PDB file of C-alpha atoms in Angstrom:
ATOM      1  CA  MET A   1     109.337 112.413  90.832  1.00  0.00           C
ATOM      2  CA  ILE A   2     113.108 112.439  90.652  1.00  0.00           C
ATOM      3  CA  ARG A   3     114.497 115.471  88.827  1.00  0.00           C
ATOM      4  CA  HIS A   4     118.210 115.832  88.087  1.00  0.00           C
ATOM      5  CA  PRO A   5     119.619 119.326  88.766  1.00  0.00           C
ATOM      6  CA  PRO A   6     120.462 121.413  85.690  1.00  0.00           C
ATOM      7  CA  LEU A   7     124.096 121.865  84.662  1.00  0.00           C
ATOM      8  CA  GLU A   8     125.308 118.875  86.687  1.00  0.00           C
ATOM      9  CA  GLU A   9     127.128 115.754  85.526  1.00  0.00           C
ATOM     10  CA  PRO A  10     124.925 112.660  85.132  1.00  0.00           C
ATOM     11  CA  TRP A  11     124.213 110.805  88.378  1.00  0.00           C
ATOM     12  CA  GLU A  12     123.016 107.248  88.888  1.00  0.00           C
ATOM     13  CA  TYR A  13     119.758 107.114  90.865  1.00  0.00           C
ATOM     14  CA  PHE A  14     118.210 104.276  92.870  1.00  0.00           C
ATOM     15  CA  VAL A  15     114.940 103.857  94.748  1.00  0.00           C
ATOM     16  CA  VAL A  16     115.290 101.909  97.999  1.00  0.00           C
ATOM     17  CA  ILE A  17     112.163 100.291  99.412  1.00  0.00           C
ATOM     18  CA  ALA A  18     112.436  99.006 102.983  1.00  0.00           C
ATOM     19  CA  ILE A  19     109.564  97.061 104.569  1.00  0.00           C
ATOM     20  CA  ARG A  20     109.437  97.188 108.376  1.00  0.00           C
ATOM     21  CA  ASN A  21     107.338  95.268 110.874  1.00  0.00           C
ATOM     22  CA  ASP A  22     105.401  96.803 113.777  1.00  0.00           C
ATOM     23  CA  ARG A  23     108.568  96.835 115.917  1.00  0.00           C
ATOM     24  CA  GLY A  24     110.443  98.876 113.306  1.00  0.00           C
ATOM     25  CA  GLU A  25     112.662  95.967 112.267  1.00  0.00           C
ATOM     26  CA  GLU A  26     113.485  95.748 108.583  1.00  0.00           C
ATOM     27  CA  VAL A  27     111.836  92.664 107.109  1.00  0.00           C
ATOM     28  CA  THR A  28     113.067  93.092 103.548  1.00  0.00           C
ATOM     29  CA  ARG A  29     114.708  95.664 101.298  1.00  0.00           C
ATOM     30  CA  GLN A  30     114.590  96.120  97.545  1.00  0.00           C
ATOM     31  CA  VAL A  31     116.868  98.411  95.546  1.00  0.00           C
ATOM     32  CA  VAL A  32     115.625  99.443  92.110  1.00  0.00           C
ATOM     33  CA  SER A  33     117.873 101.207  89.613  1.00  0.00           C
ATOM     34  CA  VAL A  34     116.320 104.285  88.046  1.00  0.00           C
ATOM     35  CA  GLY A  35     119.293 104.755  85.733  1.00  0.00           C
ATOM     36  CA  ALA A  36     121.649 107.628  85.036  1.00  0.00           C
ATOM     37  CA  LEU A  37     119.896 110.936  84.568  1.00  0.00           C
ATOM     38  CA  GLN A  38     121.287 113.726  82.419  1.00  0.00           C
ATOM     39  CA  SER A  39     120.870 117.433  83.144  1.00  0.00           C
ATOM     40  CA  THR A  40     117.171 118.403  83.531  1.00  0.00           C
ATOM     41  CA  GLU A  41     115.988 114.799  82.987  1.00  0.00           C
ATOM     42  CA  LYS A  42     113.315 113.445  85.286  1.00  0.00           C
ATOM     43  CA  ARG A  43     111.680 110.132  86.180  1.00  0.00           C
ATOM     44  CA  THR A  44     108.335 109.474  87.801  1.00  0.00           C
ATOM     45  CA  PHE A  45     107.360 106.359  89.668  1.00  0.00           C
ATOM     46  CA  ALA A  46     104.353 104.818  91.376  1.00  0.00           C
ATOM     47  CA  LEU A  47     104.125 102.540  94.366  1.00  0.00           C
ATOM     48  CA  SER A  48     101.326 100.010  94.659  1.00  0.00           C
ATOM     49  CA  VAL A  49     100.631  97.332  97.232  1.00  0.00           C
ATOM     50  CA  GLU A  50      99.060  93.988  96.324  1.00  0.00           C
ATOM     51  CA  VAL A  51      97.296  91.987  99.010  1.00  0.00           C
ATOM     52  CA  LEU A  52      97.043  88.214  98.778  1.00  0.00           C
ATOM     53  CA  PRO A  53      95.363  85.871 101.258  1.00  0.00           C
ATOM     54  CA  ALA A  54      97.757  84.303 103.753  1.00  0.00           C
ATOM     55  CA  GLN A  55      98.836  80.766 102.946  1.00  0.00           C
ATOM     56  CA  ALA A  56      98.156  78.014 105.460  1.00  0.00           C
ATOM     57  CA  PRO A  57     101.295  77.201 107.476  1.00  0.00           C
ATOM     58  CA  VAL A  58     103.282  74.194 106.259  1.00  0.00           C
ATOM     59  CA  SER A  59     103.452  71.466 108.901  1.00  0.00           C
ATOM     60  CA  ALA A  60     106.121  68.786 109.276  1.00  0.00           C
ATOM     61  CA  ASN A  61     103.596  66.236 107.914  1.00  0.00           C
ATOM     62  CA  THR A  62     102.952  68.152 104.681  1.00  0.00           C
ATOM     63  CA  PRO A  63     104.632  66.465 101.696  1.00  0.00           C
ATOM     64  CA  LYS A  64     107.423  68.598 100.260  1.00  0.00           C
ATOM     65  CA  ALA A  65     105.945  68.629  96.739  1.00  0.00           C
ATOM     66  CA  ALA A  66     102.604  69.922  98.032  1.00  0.00           C
ATOM     67  CA  ALA A  67     104.318  72.525 100.218  1.00  0.00           C
ATOM     68  CA  ALA A  68     106.411  73.805  97.321  1.00  0.00           C
ATOM     69  CA  GLY A  69     103.350  74.035  95.075  1.00  0.00           C
ATOM     70  CA  SER A  70     101.292  75.949  97.616  1.00  0.00           C
ATOM     71  CA  PHE A  71     103.561  79.014  97.731  1.00  0.00           C
ATOM     72  CA  GLY A  72     102.168  81.716  95.499  1.00  0.00           C
ATOM     73  CA  ALA A  73      99.557  79.393  94.068  1.00  0.00           C
ATOM     74  CA  GLY A  74      97.757  80.922  91.132  1.00  0.00           C
ATOM     75  CA  ARG A  75     100.271  83.691  90.620  1.00  0.00           C
ATOM     76  CA  LYS A  76     103.346  83.659  88.394  1.00  0.00           C
ATOM     77  CA  ARG A  77     106.510  85.250  89.739  1.00  0.00           C
TER      78      ARG A  77
END
């Protein structure tokens, strides 16, 4: 939960999600705007992780159309 302090001017809040590998290197980062919160306003949030099976690696002999279609197959983005 993010709770804005009472009697303060509105502040803009963001949630930063950083994904790191086993060596501690940042793989990707996503910044999500929570919005400006007024005095005593609060926001709650939830984090969930979806697991999908790994895709087979694309080889140099794989046609480009087939390779492009295989990414995220069965799931809209």
